Coordinates of C-alpha atoms in Angstrom, one line a residue:
Chain A
X1 CA -8.1 -14.5 -22.0
X2 CA -8.7 -16.7 -18.9
X3 CA -6.0 -15.2 -15.9
X4 CA -3.9 -17.1 -14.2
X5 CA -3.6 -17.0 -10.4
X6 CA -1.8 -18.9 -8.2
X7 CA -1.0 -18.2 -4.6
X8 CA 2.1 -19.0 -3.1
X9 CA 1.2 -19.3 0.6
X10 CA 1.5 -21.4 4.2
X11 CA -1.8 -22.5 5.6
X12 CA -0.6 -20.4 9.2
X13 CA 0.6 -17.5 7.6
X14 CA -1.6 -14.6 8.7
X15 CA -0.3 -12.7 6.0
X16 CA -1.4 -15.5 3.3
X17 CA -5.4 -15.4 5.0
X18 CA -5.3 -12.0 4.0
X19 CA -4.3 -12.4 0.1
X20 CA -7.1 -15.6 0.8
X21 CA -9.5 -13.4 1.8
X22 CA -8.9 -10.4 -0.5
X23 CA -9.6 -13.2 -3.6
X24 CA -12.3 -14.4 -2.2
X25 CA -14.2 -11.0 -1.8
X26 CA -13.6 -10.2 -5.3
X27 CA -14.9 -14.0 -6.7
X28 CA -11.4 -14.8 -8.2
X29 CA -10.1 -18.1 -8.8
X30 CA -7.3 -19.1 -8.2
X31 CA -4.3 -22.1 -7.5
X32 CA -3.5 -22.7 -3.8
X33 CA 0.0 -23.7 -3.8
X34 CA 0.6 -25.0 0.1
X35 CA 4.8 -24.3 1.0
X36 CA 7.0 -26.1 2.7
X37 CA 8.9 -23.6 4.2
X38 CA 11.6 -25.7 5.5
X39 CA 12.0 -26.9 1.7
X40 CA 11.1 -24.0 -0.1
X41 CA 10.1 -24.6 -3.7
X42 CA 12.3 -23.6 -6.8
X43 CA 8.6 -21.6 -8.0
X44 CA 9.0 -19.9 -4.6
X45 CA 12.6 -18.9 -4.8
X46 CA 12.0 -17.7 -8.2
X47 CA 9.2 -15.7 -7.8
X48 CA 10.7 -14.2 -4.7
X49 CA 14.2 -14.3 -5.1
X50 CA 14.6 -11.0 -2.8
X51 CA 12.8 -12.0 0.7
X52 CA 12.4 -15.9 -0.2
X53 CA 8.7 -15.4 1.7
X54 CA 5.1 -16.3 1.0
X55 CA 2.8 -14.9 0.1
X56 CA 3.5 -14.5 -3.4
X57 CA 0.3 -14.0 -6.4
X58 CA 1.4 -14.6 -9.2
X59 CA -0.9 -13.4 -12.0
X60 CA -0.6 -14.3 -15.5
X61 CA 3.2 -15.7 -14.5
X62 CA 4.0 -12.2 -12.7
X63 CA 4.7 -12.6 -9.2
X64 CA 3.4 -9.7 -6.5
X65 CA 5.3 -9.6 -3.4
X66 CA 4.1 -8.2 0.1
X67 CA 0.5 -9.0 1.4
X68 CA -0.3 -5.6 1.9
X69 CA 0.8 -4.9 -1.5
X70 CA -0.9 -8.1 -2.9
X71 CA -4.4 -6.7 -1.5
X72 CA -3.9 -3.4 -2.8
X73 CA -2.8 -5.0 -6.5
X74 CA -6.1 -7.2 -6.0
X75 CA -8.1 -4.3 -5.4
X76 CA -6.8 -2.3 -8.2
X77 CA -6.8 -5.5 -10.9
X78 CA -10.0 -6.6 -9.9
X79 CA -11.7 -3.5 -9.5
X80 CA -15.5 -4.0 -10.2
X81 CA -16.3 -5.6 -7.7
X82 CA -16.7 -5.1 -3.9
X83 CA -13.8 -2.5 -3.5
X84 CA -11.9 -3.0 -0.6
X85 CA -10.4 0.4 -0.2
X86 CA -12.2 3.7 0.2
X87 CA -12.4 6.1 -3.1
X88 CA -12.1 9.0 -1.1
X89 CA -7.7 10.0 -1.1
X90 CA -7.9 11.0 2.7
X91 CA -9.8 7.5 4.1
X92 CA -8.0 5.5 1.7
X93 CA -4.7 7.4 3.3
X94 CA -5.7 6.3 6.4
X95 CA -6.6 3.0 5.9
X96 CA -3.0 2.6 4.3
X97 CA -1.9 4.3 7.8
X98 CA -3.5 1.6 10.0
X99 CA -2.4 -1.2 7.8
X100 CA 1.0 0.1 8.3
X101 CA 0.8 0.4 12.4
X102 CA -0.5 -3.2 12.5
X103 CA 2.0 -4.4 10.1
X104 CA 4.5 -3.0 12.4
X105 CA 3.3 -3.5 16.1
X106 CA 0.9 -6.4 16.2
X107 CA 2.9 -9.4 14.8
X108 CA 6.3 -9.2 16.5
X109 CA 3.7 -8.2 19.7
X110 CA 1.9 -11.6 19.4
X111 CA 4.7 -13.4 18.6
X112 CA 6.3 -12.4 22.3
X113 CA 3.3 -13.7 23.9
X114 CA 3.8 -17.0 23.0
X115 CA 7.8 -17.2 22.9
X116 CA 8.8 -15.3 25.8
X117 CA 8.8 -16.2 29.3
X118 CA 8.3 -14.4 33.0
X119 CA 8.6 -10.7 33.0
X120 CA 9.3 -10.2 28.6
X121 CA 6.0 -12.0 28.2
X122 CA 4.0 -10.3 31.1
X123 CA 5.0 -7.3 28.7
X124 CA 4.4 -8.6 25.8
X125 CA 0.5 -9.2 26.7
X126 CA 0.1 -5.9 28.2
X127 CA 1.7 -4.6 24.9
X128 CA -0.7 -6.5 22.9
X129 CA -3.6 -5.4 24.5
X130 CA -2.9 -1.8 24.3
X131 CA -1.9 -2.8 20.5
X132 CA -5.6 -3.6 20.2
X133 CA -7.0 -1.1 22.2
X134 CA -5.6 1.8 19.9
X135 CA -7.9 0.0 17.0
X136 CA -10.6 -0.4 19.0
X137 CA -10.3 3.3 19.6
X138 CA -10.0 3.8 15.4
X139 CA -13.1 1.4 14.7
X140 CA -15.3 3.4 17.3
X141 CA -18.9 2.6 16.7
X142 CA -18.7 1.6 13.2
X143 CA -19.0 -1.7 11.9
X144 CA -16.1 -2.1 10.6
X145 CA -13.0 0.0 9.8
X146 CA -13.8 1.4 6.4
X147 CA -17.3 2.4 7.9
X148 CA -20.0 0.7 6.5
X149 CA -18.5 -2.1 4.4
X150 CA -15.8 -4.5 5.0
X151 CA -12.4 -3.3 3.6
X152 CA -8.8 -3.2 3.4
X153 CA -8.2 -2.4 7.1
X154 CA -10.3 -5.2 8.6
X155 CA -8.8 -7.8 5.9
X156 CA -5.6 -7.1 7.3
X157 CA -6.6 -7.0 10.8
X158 CA -9.0 -10.5 11.0
X159 CA -6.3 -12.8 10.3
X160 CA -4.8 -12.2 14.2
X161 CA -7.9 -13.5 15.4
X162 CA -7.3 -17.1 14.8
X163 CA -4.1 -17.2 16.6
X164 CA -5.5 -15.1 19.6
X165 CA -6.4 -18.6 21.4
X166 CA -3.2 -19.7 21.1
X167 CA -1.8 -16.3 22.5
X168 CA -4.7 -16.7 25.5
X169 CA -3.8 -19.8 26.4
X170 CA 0.7 -19.2 26.6
X171 CA 0.0 -15.5 28.0
X172 CA -2.8 -16.8 30.3
X173 CA -5.4 -13.7 29.2
X174 CA -8.5 -13.1 27.7
X175 CA -8.5 -10.7 24.6
X176 CA -12.4 -10.5 24.9
X177 CA -12.4 -9.3 28.5
X178 CA -10.5 -6.6 28.2
X179 CA -11.1 -5.9 24.3
X180 CA -15.0 -6.8 24.3
X181 CA -15.8 -3.9 21.1
X182 CA -12.5 -5.6 19.0
X183 CA -14.1 -9.4 19.6
X184 CA -17.8 -8.0 18.5
X185 CA -16.4 -6.9 15.1
X186 CA -14.1 -10.2 15.0
X187 CA -16.9 -12.2 15.0
X188 CA -19.0 -9.7 13.1
X189 CA -15.9 -10.4 10.4
X190 CA -16.1 -14.2 11.2
X191 CA -19.9 -14.3 9.6
X192 CA -18.1 -13.5 5.8
X193 CA -18.0 -16.8 4.1
X194 CA -14.4 -14.9 2.7
X195 CA -13.5 -14.9 5.9
X196 CA -14.6 -17.9 7.6
X197 CA -13.2 -20.2 4.7
X198 CA -9.8 -18.3 4.7
X199 CA -8.4 -18.8 8.3
X200 CA -7.9 -22.1 9.9
X201 CA -9.4 -23.6 13.0
X202 CA -7.6 -22.1 16.4
X203 CA -7.2 -25.5 17.3
X204 CA -4.9 -26.0 14.5
X205 CA -2.7 -22.7 15.0
X206 CA -2.7 -23.6 18.7
X207 CA -0.9 -27.6 17.7
X208 CA 1.2 -25.3 15.4
X209 CA 2.2 -23.0 17.9
X210 CA 3.2 -25.7 20.5
X211 CA 5.3 -27.5 18.0
X212 CA 7.2 -24.0 17.4
X213 CA 7.5 -23.6 20.9
X214 CA 9.1 -27.9 21.2
X215 CA 11.1 -26.3 18.7
X216 CA 12.6 -23.4 20.4
X217 CA 12.9 -25.1 23.5
X218 CA 9.8 -23.6 25.4
X219 CA 7.9 -26.7 25.8
Chain B
X1 CA -12.2 27.3 -1.0
X2 CA -7.9 28.3 0.0
X3 CA -5.8 24.9 -0.2
X4 CA -4.3 25.3 3.4
X5 CA -1.2 23.3 3.4
X6 CA 0.8 22.2 5.9
X7 CA 4.0 19.9 6.2
X8 CA 5.5 19.4 9.6
X9 CA 9.2 17.7 9.1
X10 CA 12.7 18.6 9.8
X11 CA 15.6 20.5 8.5
X12 CA 17.8 16.9 7.8
X13 CA 15.0 14.1 7.6
X14 CA 15.2 12.4 4.5
X15 CA 11.5 11.0 5.2
X16 CA 10.4 14.9 5.3
X17 CA 12.3 15.2 2.4
X18 CA 10.3 13.1 0.4
X19 CA 7.3 15.5 0.7
X20 CA 9.0 18.3 0.1
X21 CA 10.0 16.9 -3.1
X22 CA 6.7 15.2 -4.3
X23 CA 4.8 18.9 -3.4
X24 CA 6.9 20.8 -5.2
X25 CA 7.3 18.6 -8.2
X26 CA 3.6 19.0 -8.5
X27 CA 3.6 23.0 -7.8
X28 CA 1.8 23.0 -4.8
X29 CA 2.0 25.8 -2.3
X30 CA 2.6 24.7 1.2
X31 CA 3.7 25.6 4.7
X32 CA 7.0 24.1 6.1
X33 CA 7.0 23.8 9.6
X34 CA 10.8 22.5 11.0
X35 CA 10.1 20.9 14.2
X36 CA 12.8 20.5 17.3
X37 CA 12.2 16.9 17.9
X38 CA 14.0 16.9 21.2
X39 CA 10.9 19.6 21.8
X40 CA 7.8 18.5 20.0
X41 CA 5.7 20.9 19.2
X42 CA 1.9 20.6 20.5
X43 CA 0.9 20.5 16.9
X44 CA 3.1 17.6 16.1
X45 CA 1.9 15.5 19.3
X46 CA -1.9 16.6 18.3
X47 CA -1.3 15.3 14.5
X48 CA 0.4 12.5 15.1
X49 CA -0.4 11.1 18.2
X50 CA 0.3 7.4 17.4
X51 CA 4.1 7.6 16.4
X52 CA 4.7 11.8 17.4
X53 CA 6.9 11.8 14.3
X54 CA 7.3 13.8 11.1
X55 CA 6.6 13.9 8.4
X56 CA 3.2 14.9 8.8
X57 CA 1.1 16.5 5.8
X58 CA -1.6 18.5 7.0
X59 CA -4.5 19.5 4.2
X60 CA -7.4 21.8 5.6
X61 CA -6.3 20.3 9.0
X62 CA -6.5 17.0 8.4
X63 CA -3.3 15.0 9.1
X64 CA -1.7 12.5 7.1
X65 CA 1.4 10.3 8.6
X66 CA 4.1 7.9 7.3
X67 CA 5.8 9.1 4.5
X68 CA 5.0 6.8 1.5
X69 CA 1.1 7.0 2.6
X70 CA 1.8 10.9 2.6
X71 CA 3.3 10.4 -1.0
X72 CA 0.1 8.4 -2.2
X73 CA -1.9 10.3 -1.0
X74 CA -0.3 13.7 -2.6
X75 CA -0.2 11.9 -6.3
X76 CA -4.2 11.1 -5.8
X77 CA -4.8 14.4 -4.5
X78 CA -3.1 16.4 -7.0
X79 CA -3.2 14.9 -10.1
X80 CA -0.8 17.0 -12.2
X81 CA 2.9 15.5 -12.7
X82 CA 1.3 11.8 -11.5
X83 CA 4.2 10.2 -9.6
X84 CA 2.7 6.5 -9.3
X85 CA 2.8 4.2 -12.4
X86 CA -1.0 4.0 -13.6
X87 CA -0.8 0.1 -14.3
X88 CA -1.3 -1.8 -11.2
X89 CA 1.6 -4.2 -11.8
X90 CA 4.1 -1.4 -12.3
X91 CA 2.4 -0.1 -9.3
X92 CA 3.0 -3.0 -7.2
X93 CA 6.4 -3.4 -8.3
X94 CA 7.1 0.4 -7.3
X95 CA 5.6 -0.2 -3.8
X96 CA 7.8 -3.1 -3.2
X97 CA 10.9 -1.3 -3.8
X98 CA 10.1 1.9 -1.6
X99 CA 9.1 -0.8 1.3
X100 CA 12.5 -2.8 0.5
X101 CA 14.3 0.9 0.5
X102 CA 13.2 1.5 3.9
X103 CA 13.0 -1.6 5.2
X104 CA 16.1 -3.5 4.1
X105 CA 18.4 -1.2 2.2
X106 CA 18.6 1.7 4.7
X107 CA 19.2 -0.5 7.7
X108 CA 21.9 -1.8 5.9
X109 CA 23.5 1.3 5.1
X110 CA 23.3 2.5 8.2
X111 CA 25.1 -0.5 9.7
X112 CA 28.2 0.1 7.5
X113 CA 28.5 3.6 8.4
X114 CA 27.8 2.8 11.9
X115 CA 30.2 0.3 12.1
X116 CA 32.6 2.8 10.0
X117 CA 32.6 -0.1 7.0
X118 CA 35.0 -2.6 8.9
X119 CA 32.0 -5.1 9.5
X120 CA 32.4 -7.7 6.6
X121 CA 28.8 -8.8 6.8
X122 CA 27.7 -5.4 7.1
X123 CA 29.3 -4.4 3.9
X124 CA 27.9 -7.7 1.9
X125 CA 24.4 -7.3 3.0
X126 CA 24.1 -3.9 1.6
X127 CA 26.0 -4.7 -1.6
X128 CA 23.8 -7.6 -2.1
X129 CA 21.1 -5.2 -1.4
X130 CA 22.1 -2.5 -4.1
X131 CA 22.8 -4.8 -6.7
X132 CA 19.1 -5.3 -6.8
X133 CA 18.5 -2.0 -6.8
X134 CA 20.8 -1.7 -9.8
X135 CA 18.9 -4.3 -11.7
X136 CA 16.1 -2.6 -11.3
X137 CA 17.5 0.6 -13.0
X138 CA 18.3 -1.8 -16.2
X139 CA 17.0 0.8 -19.4
X140 CA 16.0 3.2 -17.5
X141 CA 17.0 6.8 -17.1
X142 CA 15.1 6.8 -13.3
X143 CA 13.7 4.0 -11.7
X144 CA 9.9 6.2 -12.8
X145 CA 11.3 5.8 -16.2
X146 CA 12.2 8.7 -18.3
X147 CA 10.8 10.8 -15.3
X148 CA 11.3 10.9 -12.0
X149 CA 8.5 9.0 -9.9
X150 CA 7.1 7.7 -6.9
X151 CA 10.2 5.3 -6.5
X152 CA 13.1 7.8 -7.2
X153 CA 11.6 9.7 -4.5
X154 CA 11.3 7.3 -1.9
X155 CA 15.2 6.1 -2.8
X156 CA 16.0 9.3 -2.8
X157 CA 17.7 9.4 0.3
X158 CA 20.5 7.4 -1.2
X159 CA 21.7 10.2 -3.1
X160 CA 22.4 12.6 -0.3
X161 CA 23.2 9.8 2.7
X162 CA 25.8 7.6 0.9
X163 CA 28.0 10.4 -0.1
X164 CA 27.7 11.8 3.4
X165 CA 28.4 8.7 5.4
X166 CA 31.2 7.9 2.2
X167 CA 33.1 11.1 3.2
X168 CA 32.8 10.3 6.7
X169 CA 34.5 7.1 6.8
X170 CA 36.6 7.2 3.7
X171 CA 35.1 4.2 2.2
X172 CA 33.2 3.9 -1.2
X173 CA 29.9 1.9 -1.2
X174 CA 28.5 3.2 -4.5
X175 CA 31.3 2.4 -6.8
X176 CA 31.1 3.3 -9.7
X177 CA 32.3 0.3 -11.7
X178 CA 30.6 -2.0 -9.2
X179 CA 27.2 0.1 -9.5
X180 CA 27.4 1.8 -12.8
X181 CA 23.6 2.7 -13.1
X182 CA 22.9 3.5 -9.4
X183 CA 26.3 5.8 -9.8
X184 CA 24.4 7.6 -12.6
X185 CA 21.4 7.4 -11.4
X186 CA 22.4 9.3 -8.3
X187 CA 24.2 12.1 -10.5
X188 CA 20.9 12.9 -12.7
X189 CA 19.0 12.7 -9.5
X190 CA 20.6 15.0 -7.6
X191 CA 21.2 17.6 -10.1
X192 CA 17.7 17.7 -11.2
X193 CA 15.4 20.9 -10.5
X194 CA 13.7 21.0 -7.4
X195 CA 15.7 17.8 -6.3
X196 CA 19.2 19.7 -6.0
X197 CA 17.0 23.1 -4.5
X198 CA 16.0 21.1 -1.5
X199 CA 19.2 19.2 -0.3
X200 CA 19.7 20.1 3.7
X201 CA 23.3 22.1 4.1
X202 CA 25.6 19.5 3.1
X203 CA 28.4 21.0 6.1
X204 CA 25.2 21.0 8.8
X205 CA 24.5 17.4 7.8
X206 CA 28.0 16.6 7.9
X207 CA 28.7 17.6 11.1
X208 CA 25.6 16.3 12.2
X209 CA 26.3 12.6 11.3
X210 CA 29.7 12.5 12.3
X211 CA 28.8 13.6 15.6
X212 CA 25.8 10.9 15.5
X213 CA 28.9 8.7 15.0
X214 CA 30.9 9.5 17.5
X215 CA 28.4 9.3 19.7
X216 CA 27.5 5.9 18.8
X217 CA 31.2 4.9 19.0
X218 CA 31.4 6.6 23.1
X219 CA 28.3 4.4 23.7
X220 CA 30.0 1.2 22.4
X221 CA 33.0 1.5 24.1
X222 CA 31.3 2.5 27.6
X223 CA 29.8 -0.7 27.0
X224 CA 32.7 -3.1 26.7
X225 CA 34.1 -1.5 29.5

């Protein structure tokens, strides 16, 4: 039976990007549906009535919500190709821990680099760099967070790379200058087609953030 | 090789309790270490440098933090009495609701408690969240089906803390008429073997939360003066 896979998404969403990358890694054919978050489709409201958020993966009519949960689901369903989580339980626990850390810390901090000003923005910048440095420590000398192969933690983190340009412009800093190891890892990930095809151009993201700032009265 | 399993927790933490339940349900012998969070041990700081929080499971010297992460580790390491469903879709659903419990339900119930049931908006939000959980129990004895599973353990705090809060603020949150399935689940779950024997002492918990509420109210009064 042919699988029907639909992804409800929004092009600048870093959470949506995770799912795009995971599906590409597994070679899954799917229908991409762009949502207008100011005018959510009946399908989105039906498939995610609790949070009304994207991404939502709809697999043979059944919805899976929350990007980290979706990526694990994809790994478990399409298990014959490109394993995303390690097979060892301890390594899996470590991977889940770090994705949870990224979810708890990275995005709020990143957002504050462009939607605050003055001292709050300075603090946001410092905090963001600290978070990246903590992640760099985890990476160590490995090519990817999982070791030799690209996996769950890499997928969960790399989407921030296309947003960095916007963060750097508004908060006036350089991630590459402060975190060269992270940047090297990011560029390595971008070499993969599953990643480069799933992330929008950083200039397009910058334009999107500029629009958001206007809406928040920051421009 | 002899297995060494340590669990860093506190006497009252519902997150630590999740791991106690999981290990006991699987018949795993472990060494419980109760931490004093006002004076964290060097062991805790060494094993969870990122958050410095409990619970931390230490298995043969290797630490795992974050209770939901630990739960899945326990389930994958000791395969007897499986807690997670086998089917990937069921697993995704269980993970979703556990996250919902932690991210939304917990905070909304806490909000009702802290505002002593007087904030209509907080009550409304809590009721809506509980409704989702109520729907989840349709046709099931436990969230996990016939047996206690991952989601029961993840939501287990409801079966203890809610009645404690209700007692302190004298407001019914999980009403038998409004949430018959949830009410029924709380009875079944609290009385289940292993779950029942692991609850922290009631009076001690009551005192703890009464003091917490008093302190919050004092703080709020000081801020408005």
